[in-house]
PDB file of C-alpha atoms in Angstrom:
ATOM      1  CA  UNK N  10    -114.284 -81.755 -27.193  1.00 93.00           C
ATOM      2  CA  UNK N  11    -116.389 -85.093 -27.482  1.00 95.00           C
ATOM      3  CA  UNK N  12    -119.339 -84.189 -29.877  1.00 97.00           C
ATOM      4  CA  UNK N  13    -122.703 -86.583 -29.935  1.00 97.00           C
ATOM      5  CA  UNK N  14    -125.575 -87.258 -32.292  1.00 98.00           C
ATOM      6  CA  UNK N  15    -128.317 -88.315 -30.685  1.00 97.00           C
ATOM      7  CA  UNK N  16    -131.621 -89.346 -32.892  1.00 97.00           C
ATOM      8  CA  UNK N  17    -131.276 -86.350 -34.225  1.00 98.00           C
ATOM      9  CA  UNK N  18    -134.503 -85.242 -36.338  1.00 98.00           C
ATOM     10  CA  UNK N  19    -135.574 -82.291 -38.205  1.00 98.00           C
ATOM     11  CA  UNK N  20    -138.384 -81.278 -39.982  1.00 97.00           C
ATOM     12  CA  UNK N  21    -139.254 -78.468 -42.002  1.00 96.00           C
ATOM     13  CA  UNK N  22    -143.229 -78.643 -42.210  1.00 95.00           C
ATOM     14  CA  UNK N  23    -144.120 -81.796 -43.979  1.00 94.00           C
ATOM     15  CA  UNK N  24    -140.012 -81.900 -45.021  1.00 95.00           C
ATOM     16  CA  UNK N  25    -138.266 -84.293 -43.370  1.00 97.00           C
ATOM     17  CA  UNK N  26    -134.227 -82.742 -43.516  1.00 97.00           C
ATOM     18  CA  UNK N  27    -133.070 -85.191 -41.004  1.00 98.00           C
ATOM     19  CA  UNK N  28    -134.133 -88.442 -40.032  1.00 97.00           C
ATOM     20  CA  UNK N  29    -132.857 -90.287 -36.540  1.00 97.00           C
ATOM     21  CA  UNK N  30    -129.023 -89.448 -36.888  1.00 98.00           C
ATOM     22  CA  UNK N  31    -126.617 -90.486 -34.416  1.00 97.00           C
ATOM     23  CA  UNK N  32    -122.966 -90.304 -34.622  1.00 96.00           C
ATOM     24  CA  UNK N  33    -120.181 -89.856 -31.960  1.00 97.00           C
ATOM     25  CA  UNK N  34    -116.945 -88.235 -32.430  1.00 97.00           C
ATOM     26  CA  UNK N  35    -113.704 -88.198 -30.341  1.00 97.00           C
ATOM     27  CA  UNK N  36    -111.281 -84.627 -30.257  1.00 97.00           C
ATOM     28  CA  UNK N  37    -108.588 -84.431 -33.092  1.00 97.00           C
ATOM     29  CA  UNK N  38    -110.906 -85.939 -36.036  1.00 97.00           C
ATOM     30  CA  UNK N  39    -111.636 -84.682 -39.300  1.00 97.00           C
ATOM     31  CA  UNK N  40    -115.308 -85.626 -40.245  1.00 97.00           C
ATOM     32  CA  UNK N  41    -116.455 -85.020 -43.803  1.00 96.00           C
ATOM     33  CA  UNK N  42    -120.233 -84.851 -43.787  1.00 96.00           C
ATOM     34  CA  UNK N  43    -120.680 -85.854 -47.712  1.00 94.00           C
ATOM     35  CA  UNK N  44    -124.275 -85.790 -49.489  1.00 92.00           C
ATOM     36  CA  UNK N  45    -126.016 -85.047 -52.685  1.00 89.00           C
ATOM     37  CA  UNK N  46    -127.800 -81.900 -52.906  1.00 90.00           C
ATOM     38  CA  UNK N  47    -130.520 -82.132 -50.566  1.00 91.00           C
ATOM     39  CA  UNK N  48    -128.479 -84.777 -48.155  1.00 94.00           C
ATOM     40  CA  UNK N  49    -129.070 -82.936 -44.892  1.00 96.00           C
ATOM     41  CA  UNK N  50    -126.002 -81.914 -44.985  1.00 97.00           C
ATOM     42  CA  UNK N  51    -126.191 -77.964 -44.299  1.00 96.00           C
ATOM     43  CA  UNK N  52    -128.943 -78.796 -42.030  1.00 97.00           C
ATOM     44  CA  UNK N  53    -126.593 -80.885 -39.599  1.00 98.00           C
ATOM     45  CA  UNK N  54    -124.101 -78.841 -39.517  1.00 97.00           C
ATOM     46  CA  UNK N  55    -126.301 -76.111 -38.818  1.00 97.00           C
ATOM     47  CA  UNK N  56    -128.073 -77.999 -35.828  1.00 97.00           C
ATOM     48  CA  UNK N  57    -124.701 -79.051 -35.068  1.00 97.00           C
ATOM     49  CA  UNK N  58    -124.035 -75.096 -34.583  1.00 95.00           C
ATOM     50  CA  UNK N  59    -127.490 -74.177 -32.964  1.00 94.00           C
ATOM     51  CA  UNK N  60    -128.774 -72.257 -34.933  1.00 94.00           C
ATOM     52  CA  UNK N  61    -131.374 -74.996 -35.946  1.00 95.00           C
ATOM     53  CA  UNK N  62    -133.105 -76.886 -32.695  1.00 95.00           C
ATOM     54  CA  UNK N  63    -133.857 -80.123 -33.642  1.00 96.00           C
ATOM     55  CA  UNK N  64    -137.303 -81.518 -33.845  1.00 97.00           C
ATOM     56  CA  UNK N  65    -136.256 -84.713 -31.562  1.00 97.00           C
ATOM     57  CA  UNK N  66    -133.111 -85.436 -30.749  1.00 97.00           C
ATOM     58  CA  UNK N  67    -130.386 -83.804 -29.473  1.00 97.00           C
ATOM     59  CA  UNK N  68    -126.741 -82.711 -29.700  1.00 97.00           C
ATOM     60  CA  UNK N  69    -124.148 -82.652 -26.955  1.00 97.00           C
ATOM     61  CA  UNK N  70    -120.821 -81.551 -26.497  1.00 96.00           C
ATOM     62  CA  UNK N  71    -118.657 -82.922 -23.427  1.00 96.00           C
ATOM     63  CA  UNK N  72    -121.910 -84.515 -22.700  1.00 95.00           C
ATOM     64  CA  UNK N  73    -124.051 -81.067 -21.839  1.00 95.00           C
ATOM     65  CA  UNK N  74    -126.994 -80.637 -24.230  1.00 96.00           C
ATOM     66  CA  UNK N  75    -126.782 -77.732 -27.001  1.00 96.00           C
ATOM     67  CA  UNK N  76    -129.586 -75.238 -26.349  1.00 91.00           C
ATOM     68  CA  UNK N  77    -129.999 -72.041 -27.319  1.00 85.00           C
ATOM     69  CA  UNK N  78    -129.142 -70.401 -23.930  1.00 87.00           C
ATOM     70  CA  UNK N  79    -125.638 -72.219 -23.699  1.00 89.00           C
ATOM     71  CA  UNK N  80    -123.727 -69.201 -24.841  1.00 88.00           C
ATOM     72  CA  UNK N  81    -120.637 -71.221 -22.665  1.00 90.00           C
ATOM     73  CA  UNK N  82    -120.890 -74.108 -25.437  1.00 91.00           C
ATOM     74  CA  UNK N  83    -121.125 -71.914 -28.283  1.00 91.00           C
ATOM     75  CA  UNK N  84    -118.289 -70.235 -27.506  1.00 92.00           C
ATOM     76  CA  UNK N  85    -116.456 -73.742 -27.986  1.00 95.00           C
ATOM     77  CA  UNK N  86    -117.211 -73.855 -31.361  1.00 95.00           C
ATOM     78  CA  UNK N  87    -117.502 -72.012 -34.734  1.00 95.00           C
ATOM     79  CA  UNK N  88    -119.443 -72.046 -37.852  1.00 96.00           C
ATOM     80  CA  UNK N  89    -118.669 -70.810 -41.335  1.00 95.00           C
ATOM     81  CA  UNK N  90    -121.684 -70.848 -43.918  1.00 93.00           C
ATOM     82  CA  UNK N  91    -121.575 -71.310 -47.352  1.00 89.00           C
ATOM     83  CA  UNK N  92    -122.080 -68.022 -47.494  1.00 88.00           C
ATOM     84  CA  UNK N  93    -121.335 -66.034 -45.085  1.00 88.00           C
ATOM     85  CA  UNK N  94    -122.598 -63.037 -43.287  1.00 85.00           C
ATOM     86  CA  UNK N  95    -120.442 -60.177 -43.114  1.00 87.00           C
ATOM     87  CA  UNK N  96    -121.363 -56.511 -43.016  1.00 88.00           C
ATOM     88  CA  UNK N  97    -120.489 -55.457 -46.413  1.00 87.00           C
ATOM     89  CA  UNK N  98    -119.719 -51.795 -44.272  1.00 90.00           C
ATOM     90  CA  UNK N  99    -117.107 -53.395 -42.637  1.00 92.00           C
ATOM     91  CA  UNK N 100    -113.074 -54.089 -43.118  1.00 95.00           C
ATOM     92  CA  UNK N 101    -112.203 -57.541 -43.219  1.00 95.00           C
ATOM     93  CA  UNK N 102    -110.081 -56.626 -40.267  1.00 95.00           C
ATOM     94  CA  UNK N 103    -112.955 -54.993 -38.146  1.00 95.00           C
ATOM     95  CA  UNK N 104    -115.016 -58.313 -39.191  1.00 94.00           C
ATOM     96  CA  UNK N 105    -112.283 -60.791 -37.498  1.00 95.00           C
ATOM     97  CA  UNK N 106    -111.647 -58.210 -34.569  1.00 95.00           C
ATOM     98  CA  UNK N 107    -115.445 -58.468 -34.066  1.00 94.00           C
ATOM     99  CA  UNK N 108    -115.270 -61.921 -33.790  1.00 95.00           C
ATOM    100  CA  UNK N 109    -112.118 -62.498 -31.173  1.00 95.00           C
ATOM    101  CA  UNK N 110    -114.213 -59.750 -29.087  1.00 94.00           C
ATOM    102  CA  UNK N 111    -117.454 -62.200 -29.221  1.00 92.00           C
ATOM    103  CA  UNK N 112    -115.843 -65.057 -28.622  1.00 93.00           C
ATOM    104  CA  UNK N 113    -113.393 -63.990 -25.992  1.00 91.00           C
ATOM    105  CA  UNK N 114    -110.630 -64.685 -27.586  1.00 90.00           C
ATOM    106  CA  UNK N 115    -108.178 -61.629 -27.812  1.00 84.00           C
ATOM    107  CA  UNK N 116    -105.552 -63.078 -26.640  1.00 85.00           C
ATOM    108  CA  UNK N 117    -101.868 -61.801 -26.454  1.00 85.00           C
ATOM    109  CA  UNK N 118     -99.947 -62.357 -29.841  1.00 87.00           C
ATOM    110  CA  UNK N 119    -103.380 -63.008 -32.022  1.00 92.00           C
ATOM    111  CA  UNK N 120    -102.822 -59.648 -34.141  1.00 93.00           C
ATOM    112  CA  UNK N 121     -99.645 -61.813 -35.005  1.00 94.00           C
ATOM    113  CA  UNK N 122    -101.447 -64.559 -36.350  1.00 94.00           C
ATOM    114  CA  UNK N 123    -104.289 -62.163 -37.513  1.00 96.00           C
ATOM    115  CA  UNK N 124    -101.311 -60.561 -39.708  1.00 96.00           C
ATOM    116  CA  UNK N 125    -100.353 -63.776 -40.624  1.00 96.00           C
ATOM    117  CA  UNK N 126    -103.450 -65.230 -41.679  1.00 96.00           C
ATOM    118  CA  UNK N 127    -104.035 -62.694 -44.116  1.00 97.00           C
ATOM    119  CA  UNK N 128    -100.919 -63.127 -45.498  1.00 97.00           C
ATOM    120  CA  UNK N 129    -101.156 -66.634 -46.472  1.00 96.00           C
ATOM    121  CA  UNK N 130    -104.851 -66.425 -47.642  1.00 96.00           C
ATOM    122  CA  UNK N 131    -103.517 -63.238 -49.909  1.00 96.00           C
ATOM    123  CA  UNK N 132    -105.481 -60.728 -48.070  1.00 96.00           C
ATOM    124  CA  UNK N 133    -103.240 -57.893 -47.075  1.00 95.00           C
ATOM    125  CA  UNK N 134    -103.826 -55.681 -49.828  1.00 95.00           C
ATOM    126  CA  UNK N 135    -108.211 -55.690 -49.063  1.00 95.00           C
ATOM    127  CA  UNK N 136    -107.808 -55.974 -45.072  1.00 94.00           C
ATOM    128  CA  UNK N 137    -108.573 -52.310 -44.622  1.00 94.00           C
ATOM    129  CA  UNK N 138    -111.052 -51.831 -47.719  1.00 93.00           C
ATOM    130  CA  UNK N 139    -114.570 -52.381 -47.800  1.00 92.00           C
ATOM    131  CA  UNK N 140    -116.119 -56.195 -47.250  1.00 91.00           C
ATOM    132  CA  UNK N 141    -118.669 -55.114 -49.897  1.00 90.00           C
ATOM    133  CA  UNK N 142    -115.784 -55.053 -52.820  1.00 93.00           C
ATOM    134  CA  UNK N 143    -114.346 -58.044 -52.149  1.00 93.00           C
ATOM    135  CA  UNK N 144    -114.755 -61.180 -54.622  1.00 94.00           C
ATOM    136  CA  UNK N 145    -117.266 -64.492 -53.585  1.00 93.00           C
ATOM    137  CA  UNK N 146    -113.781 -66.331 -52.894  1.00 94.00           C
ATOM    138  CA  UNK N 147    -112.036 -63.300 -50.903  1.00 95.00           C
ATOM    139  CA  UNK N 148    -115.606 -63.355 -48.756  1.00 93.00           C
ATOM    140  CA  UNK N 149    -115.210 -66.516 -47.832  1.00 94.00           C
ATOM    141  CA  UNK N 150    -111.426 -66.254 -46.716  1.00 96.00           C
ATOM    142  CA  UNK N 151    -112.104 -63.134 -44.486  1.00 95.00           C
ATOM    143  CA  UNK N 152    -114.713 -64.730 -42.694  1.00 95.00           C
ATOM    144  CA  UNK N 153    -112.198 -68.163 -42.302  1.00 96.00           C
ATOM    145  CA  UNK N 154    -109.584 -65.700 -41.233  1.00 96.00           C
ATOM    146  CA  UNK N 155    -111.785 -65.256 -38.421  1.00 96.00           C
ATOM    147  CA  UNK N 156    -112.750 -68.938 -37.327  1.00 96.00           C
ATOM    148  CA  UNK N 157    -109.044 -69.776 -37.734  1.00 96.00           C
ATOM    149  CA  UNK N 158    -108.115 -66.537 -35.372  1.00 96.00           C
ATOM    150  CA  UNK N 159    -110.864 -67.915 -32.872  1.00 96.00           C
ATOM    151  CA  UNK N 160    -109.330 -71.388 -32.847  1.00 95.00           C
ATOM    152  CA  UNK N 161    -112.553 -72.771 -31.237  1.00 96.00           C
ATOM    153  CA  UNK N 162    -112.305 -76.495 -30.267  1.00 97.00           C
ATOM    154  CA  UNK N 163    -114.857 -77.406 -33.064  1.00 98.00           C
ATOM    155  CA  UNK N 164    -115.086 -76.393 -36.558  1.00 97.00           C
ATOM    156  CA  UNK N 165    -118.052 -76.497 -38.099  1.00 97.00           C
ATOM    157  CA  UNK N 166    -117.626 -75.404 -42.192  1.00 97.00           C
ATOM    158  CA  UNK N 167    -119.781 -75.441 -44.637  1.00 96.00           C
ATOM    159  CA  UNK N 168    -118.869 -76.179 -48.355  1.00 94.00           C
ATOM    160  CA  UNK N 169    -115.265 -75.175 -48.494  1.00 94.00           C
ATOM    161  CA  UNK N 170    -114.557 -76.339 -51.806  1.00 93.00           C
ATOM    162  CA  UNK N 171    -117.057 -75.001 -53.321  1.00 91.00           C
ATOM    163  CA  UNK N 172    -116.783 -71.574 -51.885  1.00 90.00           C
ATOM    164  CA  UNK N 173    -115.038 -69.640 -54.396  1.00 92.00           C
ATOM    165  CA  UNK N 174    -111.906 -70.237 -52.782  1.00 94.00           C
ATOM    166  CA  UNK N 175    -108.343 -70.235 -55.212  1.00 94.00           C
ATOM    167  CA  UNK N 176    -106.462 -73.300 -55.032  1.00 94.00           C
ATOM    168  CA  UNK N 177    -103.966 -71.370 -52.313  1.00 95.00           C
ATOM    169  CA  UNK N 178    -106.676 -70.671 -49.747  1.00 95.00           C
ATOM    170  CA  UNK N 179    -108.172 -74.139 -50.227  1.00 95.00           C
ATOM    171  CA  UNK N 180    -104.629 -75.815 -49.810  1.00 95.00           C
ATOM    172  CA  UNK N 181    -104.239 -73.298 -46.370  1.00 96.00           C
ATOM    173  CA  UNK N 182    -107.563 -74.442 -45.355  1.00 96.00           C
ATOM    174  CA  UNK N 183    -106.807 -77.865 -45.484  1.00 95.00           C
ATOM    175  CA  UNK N 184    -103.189 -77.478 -43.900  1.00 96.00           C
ATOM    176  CA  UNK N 185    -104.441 -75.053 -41.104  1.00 96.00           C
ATOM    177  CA  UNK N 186    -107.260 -78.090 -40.652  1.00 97.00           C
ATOM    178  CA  UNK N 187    -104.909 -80.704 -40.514  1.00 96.00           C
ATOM    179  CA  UNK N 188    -103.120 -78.952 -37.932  1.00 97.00           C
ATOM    180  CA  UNK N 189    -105.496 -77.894 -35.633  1.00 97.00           C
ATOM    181  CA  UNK N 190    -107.137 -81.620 -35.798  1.00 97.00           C
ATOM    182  CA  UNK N 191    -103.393 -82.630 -34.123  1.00 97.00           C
ATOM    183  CA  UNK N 192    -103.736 -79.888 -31.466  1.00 96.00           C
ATOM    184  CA  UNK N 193    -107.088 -81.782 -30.899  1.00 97.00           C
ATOM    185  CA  UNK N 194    -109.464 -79.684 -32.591  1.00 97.00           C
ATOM    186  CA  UNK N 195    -112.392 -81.251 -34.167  1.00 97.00           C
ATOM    187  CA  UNK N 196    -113.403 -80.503 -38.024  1.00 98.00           C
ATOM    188  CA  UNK N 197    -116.474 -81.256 -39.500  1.00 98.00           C
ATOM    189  CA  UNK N 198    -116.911 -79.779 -43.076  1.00 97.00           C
ATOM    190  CA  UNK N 199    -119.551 -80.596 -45.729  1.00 96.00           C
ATOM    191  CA  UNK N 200    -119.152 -81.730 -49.491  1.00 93.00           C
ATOM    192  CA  UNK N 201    -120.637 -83.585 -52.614  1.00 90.00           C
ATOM    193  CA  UNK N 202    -117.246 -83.696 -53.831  1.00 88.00           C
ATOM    194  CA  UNK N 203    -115.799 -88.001 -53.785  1.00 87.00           C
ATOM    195  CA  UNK N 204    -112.326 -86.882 -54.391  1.00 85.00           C
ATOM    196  CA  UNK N 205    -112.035 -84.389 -52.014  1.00 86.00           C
ATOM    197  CA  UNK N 206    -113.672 -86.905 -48.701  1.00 84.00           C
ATOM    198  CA  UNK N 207    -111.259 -89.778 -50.237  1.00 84.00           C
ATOM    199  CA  UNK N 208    -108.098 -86.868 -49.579  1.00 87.00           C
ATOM    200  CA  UNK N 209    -109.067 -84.966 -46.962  1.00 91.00           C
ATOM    201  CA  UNK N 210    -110.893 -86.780 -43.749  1.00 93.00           C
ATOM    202  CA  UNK N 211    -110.433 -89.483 -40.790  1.00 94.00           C
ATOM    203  CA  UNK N 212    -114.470 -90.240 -40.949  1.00 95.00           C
ATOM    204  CA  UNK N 213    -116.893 -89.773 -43.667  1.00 94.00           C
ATOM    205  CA  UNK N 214    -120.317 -89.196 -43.147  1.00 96.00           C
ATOM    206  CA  UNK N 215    -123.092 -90.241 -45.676  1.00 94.00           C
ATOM    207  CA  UNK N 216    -126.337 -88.606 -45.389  1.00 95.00           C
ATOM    208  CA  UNK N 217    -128.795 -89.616 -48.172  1.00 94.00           C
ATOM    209  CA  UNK N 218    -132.324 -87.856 -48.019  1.00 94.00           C
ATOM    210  CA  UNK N 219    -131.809 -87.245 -44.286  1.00 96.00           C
ATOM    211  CA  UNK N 220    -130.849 -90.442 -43.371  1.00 96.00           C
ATOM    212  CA  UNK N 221    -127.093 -91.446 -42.048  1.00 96.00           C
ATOM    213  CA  UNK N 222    -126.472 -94.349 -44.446  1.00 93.00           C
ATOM    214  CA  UNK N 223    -122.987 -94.821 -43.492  1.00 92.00           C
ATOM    215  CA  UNK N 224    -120.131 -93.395 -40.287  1.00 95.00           C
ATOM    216  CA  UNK N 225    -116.978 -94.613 -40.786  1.00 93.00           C
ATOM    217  CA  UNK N 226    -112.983 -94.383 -42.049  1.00 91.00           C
ATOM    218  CA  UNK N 227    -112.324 -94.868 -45.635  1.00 86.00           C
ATOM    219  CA  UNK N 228    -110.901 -97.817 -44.775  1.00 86.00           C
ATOM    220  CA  UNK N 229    -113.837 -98.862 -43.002  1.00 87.00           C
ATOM    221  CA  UNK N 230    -116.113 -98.235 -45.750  1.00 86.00           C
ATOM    222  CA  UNK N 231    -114.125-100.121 -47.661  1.00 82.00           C
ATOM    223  CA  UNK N 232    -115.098-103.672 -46.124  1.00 79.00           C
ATOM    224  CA  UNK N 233    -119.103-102.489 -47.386  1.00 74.00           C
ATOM    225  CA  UNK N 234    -118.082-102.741 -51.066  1.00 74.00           C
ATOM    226  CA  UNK N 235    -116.376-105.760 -53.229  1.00 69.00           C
ATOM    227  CA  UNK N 236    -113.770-103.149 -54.868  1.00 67.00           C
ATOM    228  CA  UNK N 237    -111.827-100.872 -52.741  1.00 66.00           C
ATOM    229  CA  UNK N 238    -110.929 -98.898 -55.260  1.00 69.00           C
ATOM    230  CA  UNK N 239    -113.659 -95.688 -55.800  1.00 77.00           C
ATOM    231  CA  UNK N 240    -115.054 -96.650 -52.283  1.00 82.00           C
ATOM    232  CA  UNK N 241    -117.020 -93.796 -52.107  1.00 85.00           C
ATOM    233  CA  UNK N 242    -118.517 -93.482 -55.580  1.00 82.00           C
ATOM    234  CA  UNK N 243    -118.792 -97.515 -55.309  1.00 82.00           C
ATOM    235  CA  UNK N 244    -121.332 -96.662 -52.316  1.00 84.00           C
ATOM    236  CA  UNK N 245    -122.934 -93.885 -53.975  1.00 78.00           C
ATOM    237  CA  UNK N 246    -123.850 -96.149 -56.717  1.00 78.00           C
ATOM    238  CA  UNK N 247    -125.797 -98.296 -54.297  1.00 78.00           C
ATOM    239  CA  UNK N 248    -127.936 -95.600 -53.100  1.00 76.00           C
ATOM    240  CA  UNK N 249    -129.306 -94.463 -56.327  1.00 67.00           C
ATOM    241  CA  UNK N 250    -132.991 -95.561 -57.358  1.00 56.00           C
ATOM    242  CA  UNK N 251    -132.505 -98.555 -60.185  1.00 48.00           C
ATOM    243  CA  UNK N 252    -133.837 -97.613 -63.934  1.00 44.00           C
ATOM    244  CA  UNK N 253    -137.110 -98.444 -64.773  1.00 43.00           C
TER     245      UNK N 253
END
């Protein structure tokens, strides 16, 4: 699904989280938004999702306008927060059957993959017990057991690597990623981590104090600095206010 960024602007009171952002992105990309704290970068993703409506601007997918009412385009997509909400009541499994229910997509042979995805993200033994004992990092796999069981044609995921994750569910995230971006699936996820955009992503992103400062390939961004080594810290650098 083609996804477009069109002036996109948000304000929070006097706050400006986003300022004119526009950025178009083909099916079967993986987009890393990257920012300092306090980018934008939550926020875009979030708008991105509707669940923020931009102050001006818009965002379209297949070329209809997101609104609120488009329950047809929302099913096409999927967002994980940084933290996200489950009913600690819940089972991890009742959470993800929840969520094929919502989104339509119960399909014949998911419990398969359901089973499967628990499995690899080390779940099995907490499926059936209580959301509310599970760790930060289990928390966050459950509810990505979910988006992955969905499958929607755009994933929208906030802070990954920073979400408590062990080094096996990150390394299934990113595989799982990487696969569904060659089935055409698109992949936006957010970071502050260099490292991680320089490993992991066809087009970074760079939001600094709401602005988009830079939309490219790594090897694209590479022609902006004189060292193409440390690209991304390289343009980093450049952003920050000189010393006194």
């Amino acid at each position: 699904m083609h996804v477009a960024v069109e002036r996109l602007t948000k304000r929070f009171g006097r706050v400006l989280a986003l300022d004119d952002v526009n950025l178009q992105v083909e099916p079967g990309r993986i987009v890393d938004v990257l920012g300092s704290n306090g980018a934008g970068k939550t926020t875009l993703l979030r708008c991105l999702a509707g669940i923020l409506s931009p102050t001006e601007g818009s965002v379209r997918y297949d070329g209809e306008v997101l609104r609120r009412d488009r329950l047809d385009l929302r099913r096409r997509f999927g967002f994980l927060a940084d933290s996200p909400f489950i009913d600690r009541g819940m089972t991890p499994i009742q959470h993800v059957s929840m969520a094929l229910r919502l989104y339509g997509a119960d399909r014949e042979g998911v419990e398969r993959t359901v089973v499967d995805l628990f499995r690899r993200f080390d779940l099995l033994a907490v499926a059936e017990g209580s959301v509310g004992t599970l760790s930060r990092g289990q928390w966050y796999k459950a509810a990505l057991v979910a988006l992955l069981a969905v499958d929607p044609e755009v994933w929208l995921v906030d802070e990954p690597f920073a979400s408590g994750m062990d080094p096996r569910g990150i390394a299934v995230f990113r595989e799982r990623a990487e696969e569904a971006a060659v089935r055409g699936r698109t992949v936006f996820y957010s970071t502050q981590i260099l490292d991680v955009a320089e490993r992991f992503s066809d087009l970074v992103a760079i939001l600094h104090e709401g602005k988009l400062v830079a939309f490219d390939s790594l090897d694209g961004l590479g022609h902006r600095v004189q060292n193409e080594d440390d690209v991304l810290e390289q343009i980093f650098a450049n952003l920050r206010p000189e010393e006194p």
